[in-house]
Structures are given as structure tokens and as C-alpha cells.
XYZ file of C-alpha atoms in Angstrom:
708
model
C -146.232 9.507 -123.044
C -148.759 7.344 -125.551
C -152.106 7.289 -125.880
C -151.493 4.293 -123.987
C -149.748 5.859 -121.030
C -152.027 8.344 -120.727
C -154.741 6.140 -120.259
C -152.839 4.156 -117.888
C -151.782 7.041 -115.959
C -155.643 7.747 -114.898
C -157.168 5.141 -113.218
C -160.744 5.342 -111.465
C -160.939 8.193 -108.602
C -163.653 8.050 -106.104
C -167.163 7.355 -107.959
C -168.756 4.696 -106.361
C -172.603 3.183 -106.164
C -172.720 6.103 -103.203
C -171.446 9.422 -105.843
C -174.462 7.990 -108.117
C -176.497 8.198 -105.508
C -175.853 11.730 -104.524
C -175.977 13.086 -108.270
C -179.042 11.924 -108.880
C -180.711 12.958 -105.478
C -179.610 16.591 -107.215
C -181.458 14.847 -109.806
C -184.808 14.631 -108.208
C -184.750 17.626 -106.643
C -183.854 19.761 -109.905
C -185.399 17.972 -112.502
C -188.827 18.310 -109.940
C -188.497 21.760 -109.445
C -187.768 22.674 -112.830
C -191.361 20.172 -113.694
C -193.180 22.602 -111.624
C -191.635 25.398 -112.837
C -191.802 24.864 -116.481
C -195.171 26.089 -118.952
C -195.869 22.113 -120.452
C -194.713 22.158 -124.827
C -191.642 24.504 -123.235
C -187.708 22.724 -122.914
C -185.038 24.145 -121.686
C -182.390 24.358 -123.447
C -179.257 26.655 -121.061
C -179.470 28.090 -118.027
C -179.287 32.374 -117.035
C -178.066 34.669 -115.339
C -180.918 34.664 -112.947
C -181.236 30.799 -112.916
C -184.312 30.125 -114.829
C -183.886 28.176 -118.313
C -183.238 29.880 -121.452
C -186.492 27.736 -123.216
C -186.990 26.738 -126.652
C -191.105 25.656 -127.692
C -191.532 22.087 -128.828
C -192.383 23.475 -132.337
C -189.775 24.367 -133.670
C -188.294 22.667 -136.255
C -184.451 23.448 -136.315
C -183.606 23.829 -133.067
C -181.787 19.596 -131.931
C -183.595 20.195 -127.518
C -186.296 19.404 -126.472
C -185.954 15.717 -126.195
C -183.711 16.216 -123.381
C -185.479 17.114 -120.877
C -187.395 14.512 -121.120
C -185.594 12.281 -121.345
C -183.657 13.010 -117.233
C -187.376 12.517 -116.742
C -187.652 9.290 -118.874
C -184.301 8.026 -116.941
C -185.427 8.958 -113.438
C -188.177 6.606 -113.935
C -186.433 4.516 -115.248
C -184.202 4.523 -112.049
C -186.782 4.741 -109.024
C -189.816 3.195 -111.755
C -192.051 5.657 -109.327
C -195.295 7.079 -111.109
C -194.322 10.308 -111.013
C -192.177 10.582 -113.200
C -193.424 8.682 -115.656
C -196.634 11.528 -115.445
C -193.659 14.623 -116.773
C -191.810 11.858 -119.218
C -195.262 11.581 -120.414
C -196.595 14.771 -119.821
C -193.229 16.954 -121.523
C -193.323 14.311 -124.618
C -196.360 14.450 -126.019
C -196.362 17.412 -127.161
C -193.136 16.790 -129.604
C -195.632 14.779 -131.534
C -195.654 16.776 -134.128
C -192.098 16.546 -134.950
C -192.400 12.928 -136.626
C -193.372 15.051 -139.899
C -189.952 17.328 -140.027
C -187.731 17.569 -142.989
C -186.852 20.871 -141.968
C -183.707 18.964 -139.703
C -181.528 16.307 -139.368
C -181.497 16.097 -135.846
C -184.464 14.729 -134.844
C -182.909 11.372 -133.860
C -181.475 14.109 -130.447
C -184.816 15.029 -130.271
C -186.949 11.784 -130.779
C -184.220 9.036 -129.574
C -184.495 11.239 -126.764
C -187.633 11.156 -126.472
C -189.250 8.839 -127.509
C -187.167 6.063 -127.926
C -187.093 5.873 -123.929
C -191.124 5.805 -123.760
C -191.038 3.129 -126.121
C -188.351 1.006 -124.051
C -190.105 1.729 -120.720
C -193.857 1.337 -121.283
C -193.504 -0.749 -124.741
C -197.081 1.213 -126.052
C -197.083 0.679 -129.181
C -198.050 4.556 -130.071
C -194.508 5.796 -128.489
C -192.948 3.405 -131.542
C -195.089 4.447 -133.866
C -194.554 8.260 -133.655
C -190.386 6.549 -134.252
C -191.112 5.144 -137.813
C -192.785 8.277 -139.032
C -189.792 10.079 -137.801
C -187.671 8.021 -138.781
C -188.919 8.350 -142.635
C -188.672 12.190 -142.454
C -185.091 11.593 -141.528
C -185.020 9.421 -144.817
C -186.157 11.931 -146.833
C -182.648 13.981 -145.891
C -180.425 10.883 -147.280
C -178.583 11.907 -150.524
C -177.569 8.871 -152.441
C -175.011 10.489 -154.997
C -173.012 10.907 -151.769
C -174.173 8.807 -148.943
C -175.246 10.975 -146.263
C -178.058 12.466 -144.056
C -178.183 16.198 -145.365
C -178.159 19.078 -142.201
C -178.119 22.795 -141.770
C -180.591 23.909 -144.635
C -180.824 27.534 -142.296
C -177.103 27.882 -143.732
C -177.018 29.429 -147.429
C -173.209 28.821 -147.234
C -173.136 25.971 -147.602
C -174.670 23.347 -150.268
C -174.264 19.428 -148.698
C -172.398 19.652 -145.930
C -172.342 17.041 -143.489
C -171.560 17.667 -139.219
C -170.295 15.116 -137.088
C -173.472 16.004 -135.050
C -175.265 13.501 -137.227
C -173.578 10.770 -136.010
C -176.036 10.775 -133.102
C -179.378 11.153 -135.313
C -178.240 7.391 -137.377
C -180.035 5.872 -133.901
C -183.135 6.775 -135.479
C -183.021 5.220 -138.569
C -181.274 2.234 -137.209
C -183.670 1.365 -134.646
C -186.094 2.026 -136.902
C -185.046 -1.124 -139.233
C -184.504 -3.273 -136.646
C -188.554 -3.078 -135.663
C -190.424 -2.726 -138.335
C -189.600 0.329 -140.326
C -187.839 -0.044 -143.977
C -185.278 -2.563 -143.931
C -182.867 0.377 -146.536
C -183.214 3.008 -143.674
C -179.958 1.146 -142.398
C -178.435 1.407 -145.541
C -178.360 4.298 -145.034
C -177.129 5.139 -141.296
C -173.902 2.854 -142.219
C -173.613 4.598 -145.617
C -173.246 8.270 -143.475
C -171.222 6.643 -141.109
C -168.623 5.402 -143.513
C -168.905 9.292 -145.433
C -167.796 10.857 -141.983
C -165.297 8.486 -141.107
C -163.273 8.761 -144.347
C -163.940 12.760 -144.052
C -164.271 14.195 -141.104
C -161.500 11.795 -139.294
C -158.626 13.008 -139.826
C -155.640 10.289 -139.880
C -154.809 11.026 -136.571
C -158.168 10.405 -135.313
C -158.708 14.544 -134.699
C -161.746 16.171 -136.380
C -163.856 17.901 -138.548
C -166.784 19.609 -137.912
C -167.989 19.872 -141.101
C -167.420 18.853 -145.075
C -169.629 20.645 -147.404
C -170.401 18.564 -151.383
C -171.219 19.842 -154.056
C -175.066 17.816 -154.522
C -174.842 17.462 -158.447
C -170.692 15.899 -158.430
C -170.425 14.710 -154.287
C -167.053 16.777 -154.690
C -166.035 18.006 -151.012
C -166.536 21.658 -151.807
C -164.834 23.017 -147.458
C -163.159 20.868 -144.547
C -163.421 23.374 -141.342
C -165.207 24.210 -138.181
C -168.224 26.204 -137.608
C -167.884 25.475 -133.714
C -165.147 24.612 -133.072
C -161.765 26.636 -132.439
C -160.003 26.349 -135.735
C -161.065 25.649 -139.487
C -158.126 22.911 -138.510
C -158.460 21.763 -135.259
C -161.176 19.545 -133.437
C -163.860 20.170 -131.085
C -164.538 18.301 -128.207
C -167.993 18.322 -128.706
C -168.072 17.273 -132.346
C -165.738 14.842 -131.674
C -167.379 13.052 -128.720
C -170.601 13.150 -130.784
C -168.276 11.370 -133.313
C -167.465 8.987 -129.770
C -171.068 7.815 -129.335
C -171.767 7.139 -132.961
C -169.553 5.741 -134.083
C -170.046 2.736 -130.709
C -174.327 3.147 -131.096
C -173.133 2.484 -135.057
C -171.615 -0.646 -133.643
C -174.419 -1.660 -131.094
C -176.264 -1.483 -134.368
C -174.255 -3.034 -137.368
C -171.948 -5.005 -135.471
C -169.626 -3.374 -138.111
C -166.040 -4.288 -137.517
C -164.925 -0.926 -139.135
C -167.263 1.171 -137.001
C -165.091 0.012 -134.030
C -162.102 1.092 -135.395
C -163.134 4.106 -135.956
C -165.010 4.172 -132.362
C -161.382 3.465 -131.148
C -159.601 5.462 -132.674
C -161.088 8.800 -132.275
C -161.362 7.324 -128.426
C -157.634 7.293 -128.363
C -157.083 10.109 -130.018
C -159.186 12.549 -127.937
C -157.931 10.259 -124.598
C -154.047 11.249 -125.597
C -155.205 14.840 -125.275
C -157.217 14.690 -122.597
C -156.865 17.831 -119.941
C -155.737 16.175 -116.224
C -159.773 16.537 -114.410
C -160.908 14.463 -117.013
C -163.415 17.288 -118.226
C -161.498 19.235 -122.221
C -161.658 22.698 -123.380
C -164.619 23.863 -125.860
C -161.864 23.181 -128.925
C -159.397 20.588 -127.964
C -156.975 23.129 -129.780
C -157.746 26.451 -128.383
C -156.028 28.339 -126.294
C -157.836 29.338 -123.754
C -158.580 28.070 -120.854
C -162.857 26.673 -121.456
C -164.022 23.318 -119.995
C -167.334 21.850 -121.807
C -168.826 19.962 -119.295
C -170.933 18.074 -121.615
C -168.049 16.822 -123.860
C -167.195 15.454 -120.554
C -170.771 14.342 -119.394
C -171.316 12.465 -123.620
C -167.856 11.291 -123.067
C -168.372 9.695 -120.318
C -171.394 7.199 -120.910
C -169.881 6.593 -124.941
C -167.203 4.957 -123.398
C -168.290 2.719 -120.265
C -170.266 1.782 -123.686
C -167.288 0.921 -125.714
C -165.883 -0.299 -122.876
C -168.085 -3.746 -123.893
C -167.191 -4.302 -126.739
C -163.394 -3.854 -127.265
C -161.708 -6.939 -127.384
C -158.524 -7.032 -124.683
C -159.641 -6.794 -121.200
C -156.256 -4.207 -120.578
C -158.199 -2.182 -122.626
C -162.225 -2.412 -121.463
C -160.576 -1.910 -118.095
C -158.702 0.844 -119.209
C -161.955 3.023 -120.900
C -163.624 1.635 -118.111
C -161.207 3.557 -116.165
C -161.666 6.905 -117.573
C -165.650 7.135 -118.284
C -165.003 7.170 -113.805
C -162.006 10.032 -113.548
C -164.518 12.341 -115.953
C -167.434 11.170 -113.965
C -165.789 11.227 -110.647
C -165.184 14.753 -112.078
C -168.235 15.381 -113.096
C -169.947 14.387 -109.820
C -167.614 17.114 -108.004
C -167.959 20.213 -106.002
C -166.208 22.385 -109.614
C -168.705 21.073 -111.736
C -171.794 19.710 -110.061
C -173.959 22.596 -108.617
C -176.324 21.438 -106.046
C -177.767 24.781 -105.595
C -180.414 26.866 -107.327
C -178.009 29.480 -108.576
C -177.882 26.956 -111.605
C -181.198 25.003 -113.268
C -178.732 22.820 -114.601
C -177.151 19.965 -112.625
C -173.543 20.808 -114.657
C -171.596 24.090 -114.406
C -169.065 25.150 -117.520
C -171.123 23.894 -120.723
C -170.337 25.577 -123.626
C -172.811 25.865 -126.581
C -171.317 27.918 -129.556
C -168.203 29.988 -127.909
C -167.592 31.561 -131.846
C -171.287 32.372 -131.877
C -170.133 33.272 -127.890
C -173.303 31.692 -127.185
C -174.542 30.223 -123.638
C -171.106 30.282 -122.626
C -169.758 28.834 -119.482
C -173.408 28.094 -118.542
C -175.812 24.661 -117.497
C -176.460 22.409 -120.395
C -178.958 20.451 -120.870
C -177.877 17.898 -123.321
C -175.026 17.920 -120.582
C -177.303 17.570 -117.995
C -179.256 14.670 -120.482
C -175.974 12.648 -120.554
C -174.224 12.346 -117.064
C -177.106 11.157 -115.864
C -177.633 8.633 -119.077
C -173.829 7.599 -118.134
C -174.541 7.730 -114.227
C -177.294 4.767 -115.161
C -175.066 2.957 -116.847
C -172.235 2.882 -114.496
C -175.048 1.740 -112.038
C -176.059 -1.274 -114.698
C -172.084 -1.883 -114.620
C -169.740 -0.763 -111.490
C -167.140 -2.472 -111.889
C -165.386 -3.218 -115.284
C -167.248 -5.191 -118.278
C -166.175 -8.860 -118.261
C -166.513 -11.608 -121.340
C -168.825 -13.898 -118.544
C -171.887 -10.866 -118.292
C -174.735 -11.824 -120.374
C -177.983 -9.423 -120.054
C -180.980 -10.335 -119.582
C -183.809 -9.238 -123.077
C -187.000 -9.008 -123.505
C -186.675 -11.756 -126.343
C -186.945 -15.083 -125.808
C -184.264 -16.001 -129.150
C -181.939 -12.959 -128.009
C -182.178 -13.981 -124.639
C -180.933 -17.483 -125.011
C -177.686 -18.700 -124.728
C -176.957 -22.487 -126.315
C -175.126 -23.946 -123.488
C -174.158 -27.405 -125.419
C -176.024 -30.900 -125.069
C -173.439 -32.750 -123.060
C -174.887 -31.586 -119.753
C -176.679 -34.661 -118.940
C -177.514 -35.819 -115.539
C -176.912 -34.534 -112.475
C -175.106 -31.058 -112.874
C -173.898 -28.419 -110.516
C -175.270 -24.862 -111.359
C -172.908 -21.320 -110.228
C -173.393 -18.208 -110.417
C -173.629 -13.770 -109.815
C -176.582 -12.785 -110.287
C -177.673 -8.665 -109.683
C -180.589 -6.826 -110.444
C -180.107 -3.254 -112.337
C -183.679 -2.022 -111.890
C -185.742 -1.532 -108.280
C -188.069 -3.371 -108.352
C -188.090 -6.280 -112.015
C -190.323 -9.087 -112.746
C -187.441 -11.439 -114.978
C -186.653 -14.921 -114.894
C -183.939 -17.141 -115.325
C -184.515 -20.251 -116.861
C -183.553 -23.462 -118.372
C -184.529 -25.870 -121.138
C -182.961 -28.515 -123.009
C -180.622 -27.868 -126.366
C -182.782 -29.096 -128.576
C -185.644 -27.130 -127.269
C -186.257 -24.000 -129.030
C -187.599 -21.426 -126.409
C -190.225 -18.951 -127.247
C -192.457 -19.634 -124.761
C -191.554 -19.505 -120.442
C -193.427 -22.885 -120.757
C -190.648 -24.604 -122.312
C -188.452 -23.754 -119.468
C -187.783 -26.883 -116.689
C -186.563 -24.685 -114.264
C -187.087 -21.405 -113.551
C -185.851 -18.353 -110.575
C -187.507 -15.674 -110.763
C -187.052 -11.911 -109.857
C -190.095 -11.736 -108.658
C -192.251 -8.304 -108.966
C -192.695 -8.024 -104.902
C -188.688 -7.490 -104.600
C -187.583 -12.109 -104.247
C -186.612 -14.079 -105.332
C -188.250 -17.340 -105.920
C -188.296 -21.234 -107.802
C -191.020 -22.834 -110.033
C -192.166 -25.586 -108.379
C -194.707 -27.465 -111.224
C -197.671 -25.740 -111.854
C -195.860 -22.266 -109.221
C -193.310 -20.284 -108.011
C -192.727 -20.562 -104.357
C -189.698 -19.936 -101.942
C -188.397 -22.392 -99.117
C -186.956 -19.371 -97.659
C -188.138 -15.936 -98.216
C -184.624 -13.892 -99.989
C -185.247 -10.290 -100.815
C -183.419 -9.247 -104.006
C -181.768 -4.733 -103.741
C -181.353 -3.653 -107.366
C -177.214 -3.069 -108.463
C -176.738 -6.024 -105.489
C -175.371 -8.996 -106.570
C -176.597 -12.276 -104.866
C -174.412 -16.077 -106.170
C -176.693 -18.986 -107.629
C -176.457 -22.471 -106.903
C -178.031 -24.560 -108.735
C -178.206 -28.222 -108.161
C -180.275 -30.824 -110.453
C -181.709 -33.845 -110.905
C -182.483 -34.192 -114.366
C -183.605 -37.785 -114.398
C -185.487 -36.692 -110.794
C -187.003 -34.008 -112.620
C -185.957 -32.187 -109.419
C -183.866 -29.004 -108.599
C -182.692 -27.132 -105.833
C -181.923 -23.178 -105.312
C -178.937 -21.714 -103.246
C -179.044 -17.513 -103.053
C -176.028 -15.864 -101.023
C -176.733 -11.831 -100.665
C -173.737 -9.749 -100.546
C -171.824 -10.311 -97.366
C -173.991 -13.157 -96.507
C -174.624 -16.991 -96.465
C -175.464 -18.990 -98.184
C -179.877 -19.739 -98.340
C -181.244 -22.219 -98.857
C -183.763 -21.176 -101.449
C -185.595 -23.967 -103.184
C -185.165 -27.704 -101.792
C -185.591 -30.174 -104.097
C -188.746 -28.153 -105.901
C -190.297 -29.964 -109.099
C -189.506 -29.394 -113.156
C -192.887 -26.644 -114.457
C -195.631 -29.094 -115.216
C -196.158 -29.890 -118.901
C -192.230 -28.130 -119.855
C -191.231 -30.549 -122.734
C -188.932 -32.942 -121.815
C -185.541 -32.701 -120.760
C -182.109 -34.933 -121.292
C -179.521 -32.148 -120.387
C -179.007 -28.635 -119.736
C -178.827 -27.181 -123.107
C -180.369 -23.665 -123.560
C -180.346 -21.167 -120.590
C -182.222 -18.221 -120.693
C -182.139 -14.947 -118.869
C -185.460 -12.701 -120.014
C -186.662 -9.306 -118.655
C -189.616 -8.195 -117.923
C -189.826 -5.093 -118.461
C -187.001 -3.069 -120.252
C -183.121 -5.633 -121.566
C -180.508 -5.097 -119.648
C -182.930 -5.828 -116.197
C -180.433 -8.202 -114.516
C -177.072 -8.920 -115.351
C -175.571 -12.863 -115.087
C -171.412 -12.888 -114.442
C -169.403 -15.797 -114.453
C -171.946 -18.743 -115.167
C -170.467 -22.429 -115.152
C -172.036 -25.498 -115.427
C -170.388 -28.313 -112.537
C -170.955 -32.004 -114.271
C -168.533 -33.545 -110.923
C -171.696 -34.288 -108.946
C -172.044 -37.231 -106.961
C -174.982 -38.366 -105.510
C -174.463 -41.036 -102.522
C -175.619 -44.708 -102.996
C -177.183 -47.232 -100.583
C -173.989 -49.624 -100.240
C -170.560 -49.278 -100.688
C -169.842 -50.876 -104.259
C -172.499 -48.717 -105.833
C -171.037 -45.162 -104.010
C -167.860 -46.260 -105.761
C -166.290 -44.136 -108.827
C -162.434 -45.142 -109.973
C -159.943 -41.894 -109.525
C -156.753 -43.495 -111.628
C -154.005 -45.878 -110.550
C -151.584 -43.033 -111.143
C -152.562 -40.905 -107.367
C -149.031 -42.090 -105.454
C -147.355 -40.446 -102.621
C -148.535 -37.192 -100.615
C -152.150 -36.559 -102.887
C -154.608 -33.230 -101.333
C -157.607 -33.826 -101.825
C -160.718 -31.095 -102.116
C -163.946 -30.949 -102.732
C -167.579 -29.620 -101.475
C -170.420 -31.642 -99.659
C -174.060 -30.923 -99.111
C -175.971 -33.010 -96.966
C -179.201 -33.380 -97.963
C -181.403 -34.474 -94.905
C -180.218 -34.139 -91.045
C -179.026 -36.702 -89.454
C -177.712 -39.280 -92.084
C -175.018 -41.854 -92.327
C -172.690 -41.070 -94.719
C -169.204 -41.815 -95.567
C -167.178 -40.538 -97.960
C -163.782 -43.101 -98.184
C -160.636 -43.985 -100.403
C -159.355 -47.526 -100.747
C -156.490 -47.869 -103.968
C -157.288 -49.033 -107.349
C -157.286 -53.028 -106.706
C -159.690 -52.991 -104.235
C -162.881 -54.098 -104.078
C -164.959 -51.963 -101.838
C -168.003 -53.642 -100.061
C -167.795 -52.363 -96.587
C -166.311 -49.797 -94.527
C -162.976 -51.797 -93.964
C -161.911 -51.369 -97.915
C -161.211 -48.015 -96.416
C -157.744 -46.614 -95.813
C -159.041 -43.140 -95.633
C -162.805 -41.927 -94.429
C -164.592 -38.857 -93.286
C -167.827 -39.303 -92.127
C -171.177 -37.420 -91.245
C -172.580 -39.001 -88.667
C -175.453 -40.034 -87.106
C -175.077 -36.874 -84.439
C -174.898 -34.447 -87.039
C -171.689 -33.787 -86.568
C -168.130 -35.030 -88.864
C -165.724 -37.329 -88.173
C -163.227 -39.501 -89.338
C -161.574 -42.478 -88.553
C -158.303 -42.371 -87.241
C -156.605 -46.051 -87.853
C -158.916 -48.202 -85.561
C -162.390 -45.858 -84.188
C -163.782 -42.499 -85.439
C -162.491 -39.553 -84.233
C -162.150 -35.950 -84.158
C -159.767 -33.138 -83.956
C -162.258 -30.836 -83.404
C -166.345 -30.173 -83.035
C -167.034 -29.313 -86.494
C -171.477 -29.954 -86.434
C -173.738 -29.583 -90.643
C -177.225 -29.067 -91.419
C -178.657 -30.430 -94.176
C -178.632 -28.067 -97.549
C -175.656 -26.095 -96.761
C -171.996 -26.768 -98.675
C -169.237 -27.483 -96.808
C -165.301 -26.922 -97.813
C -163.813 -30.053 -97.051
C -159.915 -30.266 -98.039
C -157.308 -33.783 -97.430
C -154.203 -34.170 -96.641
C -152.924 -38.153 -97.537
C -149.925 -39.429 -97.505
C -150.104 -42.436 -98.554
C -145.653 -44.227 -97.522
C -146.606 -42.578 -94.212
C -150.037 -44.245 -94.170
C -151.648 -40.758 -92.257
C -153.794 -38.330 -93.384
C -154.874 -34.620 -92.655
C -158.861 -33.008 -93.084
C -160.360 -29.758 -92.840
C -164.191 -28.028 -93.320
C -165.037 -24.617 -94.004
C -168.159 -24.513 -93.526
C -170.736 -22.026 -95.311
C -169.079 -18.180 -93.973
C -166.996 -19.295 -91.729
C -163.309 -20.183 -91.697
C -161.384 -23.655 -92.043
C -161.716 -25.629 -89.556
C -159.502 -28.679 -88.788
C -161.250 -31.534 -88.292
C -158.449 -35.240 -88.247
C -155.236 -33.941 -87.469
C -152.739 -37.091 -88.843
C -154.602 -39.492 -88.482
C -153.838 -42.781 -89.097
C -154.933 -44.898 -91.953
C -157.651 -47.744 -91.049
C -155.456 -50.765 -88.753
C -156.945 -53.753 -91.100
C -157.911 -51.613 -94.470
C -156.136 -54.256 -97.445
C -152.465 -52.488 -98.499
C -152.914 -49.009 -100.178
C -150.199 -47.991 -102.846
C -152.475 -45.028 -104.648
C -156.124 -42.706 -103.785
C -157.501 -45.655 -106.650
C -161.292 -45.062 -105.279
C -163.474 -43.241 -104.131
C -166.907 -44.256 -102.801
C -170.238 -42.008 -101.223
C -172.019 -43.489 -99.052
C -175.604 -43.515 -97.223
C -178.665 -44.556 -96.502
C -180.696 -43.565 -98.624
C -179.586 -42.600 -102.290
C -178.673 -38.620 -103.050
C -178.538 -37.915 -98.897
C -175.057 -36.240 -99.949
C -173.830 -34.737 -102.326
C -170.305 -34.142 -103.448
C -169.557 -31.817 -105.958
C -166.356 -30.230 -107.235
C -163.628 -33.598 -106.657
C -159.911 -32.754 -107.436
C -156.616 -34.423 -106.177
C -152.942 -33.522 -106.865
C -149.916 -34.009 -105.678
C -149.234 -31.963 -101.839
C -145.761 -29.328 -102.031
C -144.369 -29.746 -98.900
C -146.454 -27.111 -97.269
C -149.581 -29.061 -97.529
C -148.267 -32.500 -96.552
C -149.179 -33.218 -92.667
C -146.430 -33.060 -90.242
C -146.753 -36.670 -87.971
C -147.043 -35.254 -84.544
C -144.227 -36.354 -81.466
């Protein structure tokens, strides 16, 4: 079976939001216990037989694992926004400040991006940023321009100028620094190192070496093999995970296609060698039946990110499913520790098997990447889609261009999923000519506020017609109807499994916003961190037709080719209650001046019900009431030769109801051979709206059947 066959054979299993929450509950208990029992300035590394952690001090310059425990605490704060987790995270982060000056190791990314990196992302405190920039400079000092690598492992006298695949994980410190005020050359260093890793560590079949040693004077390769793997020509599993994760991360920062190709190559090799339960042996070529859960955790987290970057939908889904298979295994009783027998989350981790160190134990870095994968899953609980857009802190990154053609009256629809507990996040619209750099430039704003509710900008302040709370990791459907000429907009929200709720009824555009003639730009602005919420399936629908005070004024041409049996479908939204509104059809040659010209028409009548004209009078096969600001889907089957029609209406959240069963055309209407005109008439302009009107020839299954 090939790689793709192996992927297809393992669909996603039982891992879901409930499973994620169970893992987080275990993590909360274990991390709180570890924090209570661990001296500040000491950092867990691996579990011991007595149920405690082996600890590493903050000032150990060669050790590489000190950042993972504070990183876990920051992930708990990210998930809950609870101040006690923030306090714990800060308490164990700040003692690592001295590592920013450490030039003895290549592992500063492991130590500081997991601790200070998360701290800065979640707090925006400039103190954390400055430590990271200083540390990036320390790491850059280890770059050898002759070979194009970050040198590692000064502690090993047998190596001359060594490179290991672990360093791929540390490149993020350089890439982040170059993007956040540091030297631009740090990005070049990181990319050169990644390219040399691709050239010398990744084998043609996608497997990997662990170590390459170079002559520092000539750059010639002196050795390729392993230090922690089974054999020089084998593939050490966790080292291979560092390449899957590392190439993915470098692609995130650089968008260099060589990095994506490399990530795909090492990923497909790994998946082709993976055991059925999704957790690998500690070396992919070892004969020893000894699993390593830390590898599975790092790979699962990497695949959830990589699935967003791969170009085709099938591969996106396969990678996402494989990640869930791994998380399903790791959250099972076989690997998840739920008792105090181990202080860590994951059992069966392997640190250094050749040295017989940390074999079949809990590993702090395995736990960290497991929790990171859980958080990534919570932000994306289904395979990624090309229609997914994520909120950003910066206005430039948060802005999406919608074009300049969305003028007049427009209907907007999308799904929004808050990804954190409480937000203060805004979704807004501006003209295509506006360069958005501030909230004041947005005419329409929908907010998920810090109190846990949706609200909408109405002139100079936020308000809501009805109270609509939001919950993290739940998806809400939003519908917005905007009249650019009138400077007004209305918003409806449909909660998961619920019915549509009016959130804003004809609110005024933001006071003082620039002029807006089109819906040209959409801004998804985070409140606290990037990726606070996700918008999916955003679409602007131009076919929005408001009713008019007069049949002639409300008439639109549909063309002259709609003959035979036709199916008309549309949504209708009454904007007031009650009203006297008519939706009717006439021949393309008819001048519509009144009801008598409409051979086919339905009505929103003054009594608050839908009805339709049946030959000589209004009637209804069933009682279908309407209310203001609710949307009803209408389906009509019109048989022009037989001069009869049927109408079905689907109320919000309900089933389709037959309103008119083979009603006859209006008896005194002009001859009607085609559906050439539609008229939307009300007493005042805009008392109802028709959206998404379509006409299509009917199939036999959808044609009305005349009654006996």
C-alpha cells in the first residue's frame, strides 16, 4: 500500500471537543499540582519512578527543556483567560530571562519561544519582546556563513561543526525576531539553515539522518548518521518530527515553496511508516517494540498546521484526519495518565534510548506539544477550508479585499466561530477606497464583546436589538443586510441548533466613518491575539431587491426565455408587521401597473399571513403566518401552459409548508407565455426584501400535479 493508501485507511476516530476538554481537565489538575510542588526556578523534564519530576534549573545553559513547563501554563491561560494560570505562567517564565544571553547552545528557540514567545503573544508586554530579540541575537551568533548553518552541540568533542535536525525547531526565534524589529538578516540565516537541512539531512525518500558534521574550514561533510537513533542509516522518530514541524513552521514565516515541499516529503514518509495506533516506535527502523508518545504529540500538532498549507482539499483532509488519529490514541487510557502515578500527561515517552536515559517515561516536551495540538484542534475542529479566514491583531493582516462592485443593497452571510473564552473582537466593513488603519474607518461593525455577547455599532455606540450570547468553539451563522445609500444595516445571528435572532434592526453606520459606496473591504480584527476567531464561507450577495411603493416602480425584468414549467426560489424578509406586500409575475411584454397584470402572485397580507391569488381571489392551502425581520424561503412551481402554480414556504428553522396547491392564474390577467417580469410592491419602500431570486426549468419531479 502506498503512502496515500495508508492515509486513506485511517480516517479520524473518536477525538472531538469533548475528548479535548477531558484532556484539558486532566492537564489542569496535573499542572496545578506540579506548580504547587516545584520550586520556582526549577523546571520539570521527565518523570521518575516515585511519581515526581526530574528537575532542571533555570541557569542550566546546555539543557533545552526549561521552556516547556511555562509554555504549558501559558496554554492553560490561553484556553481559560483565568488570572491564576497567568500568574503561574509569569512566575516560571521570568527566571529564564538569563537565557537571552546564552551563546552556548542552539536550543534557545525551545527554551524561549515556548515561554517568552507565548507570553508576548498573549500579553503584548514589551518586556517579553525585548528578551526574545536579545535571545535571537545570541542564537544568530552561532551562524556559520561558510556552511550556512546554526552550529549545535559544543559539548561534544567528537564533532567539528555539527548540525542536527533538532535545530529546525529553534529557527522560529530568528524568524520571529526578523519580523518583530530585529535584524532582517536573521530570516536569511534561518532559511539557509533549513535549506542545508533539506539538502544534507533529508534523504531522497523523505527519511532523515539525525546528525551531519562538517569541516569548519572547507564546509565538506565529515559524517552523516545519528546520535539518539537506532543506527546511522535509520530514522530517529523524534528527530524526524522536528523536521516535519520545523519545515512547516519555516514555511509559515517565509512562504518559500521549497519549505512546503520539504514538509510534505518528510510527512508522507513518516505516515507511510506509522503503526496502526498512530504512535511510532522511538526509531522508525528499530526492531524494539518501544513507543515514543512525544513524537506523536509533536507530529499531531504539526499536521494540524500543515493541513492549512497543502494545496489540495483531499490532502488537507488526510493530514487533518491523521492528526486526529494521533490525538485519539494519545488521549486513550493506553497513553494518557489520569492518576498521580506519573506527574505528566503522556505515558511511554522515550528521551535518549541509546544512552538508556528517560525510557518509557513522561516527558515535559511531549506534554507541551500534546496540549499545543489540543489548542490547535479547538481552533479548527474540522478539516481546513479555503474559505476560512482568521482574525488578526494588525489591521493590514486583518483586511480582506472584496472588490469594488458590491454597491446599493447587499446581503452578506458567513459563519463565525469564537476560538477563545472571552473576546473583544470586531468584524467590520469599509469602502474599497479606504486604507483601514483604525476602527473609526469602518462603517459597519459586528462585535463579540468582552462580556460574552454579540453587539453592533449603531451610530456612535454599540447596541443590540436582542441579547445574543456567544460561546467559545461554537459556530454562529451571521446574516447582514446593508443599504449603502440609506446608511443603514441589519444583522441576524443563528446560534448552533437554534433559530435566527435579530441582532440589529436598521442600525446607522458608524458616526464619523469615511464615505462608503461599496462593500469593498472586510476587516477581521482580534481583540487579544491573532486567530481569536474564524470566519468561514463569507459571501456578498448582490441579488437583494427591496419592495417599492408601486407595481411599476417595483418591477424587474427577468428576460423572455423563462417558458414552460419554471421553478422560482428566493428568500423574503418582511421588515415591518403587518404589511400589504405583493410578489408577482407577468409576461415579458406586459406593462405592470397593478395587481391585475400579475398572472401569478403571492401576498404578505395585512392580517399577518401569507396567501396567494387563486384565479379570482386570495386563498391559502395552509395557514403560514409571518413576523417582521424573519426570513422565509419560498419555492414556486409555475406551469405556464397549464396556467397553474404551487407555492411552498419554509419558515425559519421549520419545515416546508404547502401554501398554494395548483392555484389557477389570475383570470383577468393578460396572456402569460413566459415569466418575464417580477414585481415587488408594498405601501412604503423597503417594507420587505427578496434575496437570491432564481429561475430554472422544472423537472418532472418538481412540476405541480393538477388536482382532479
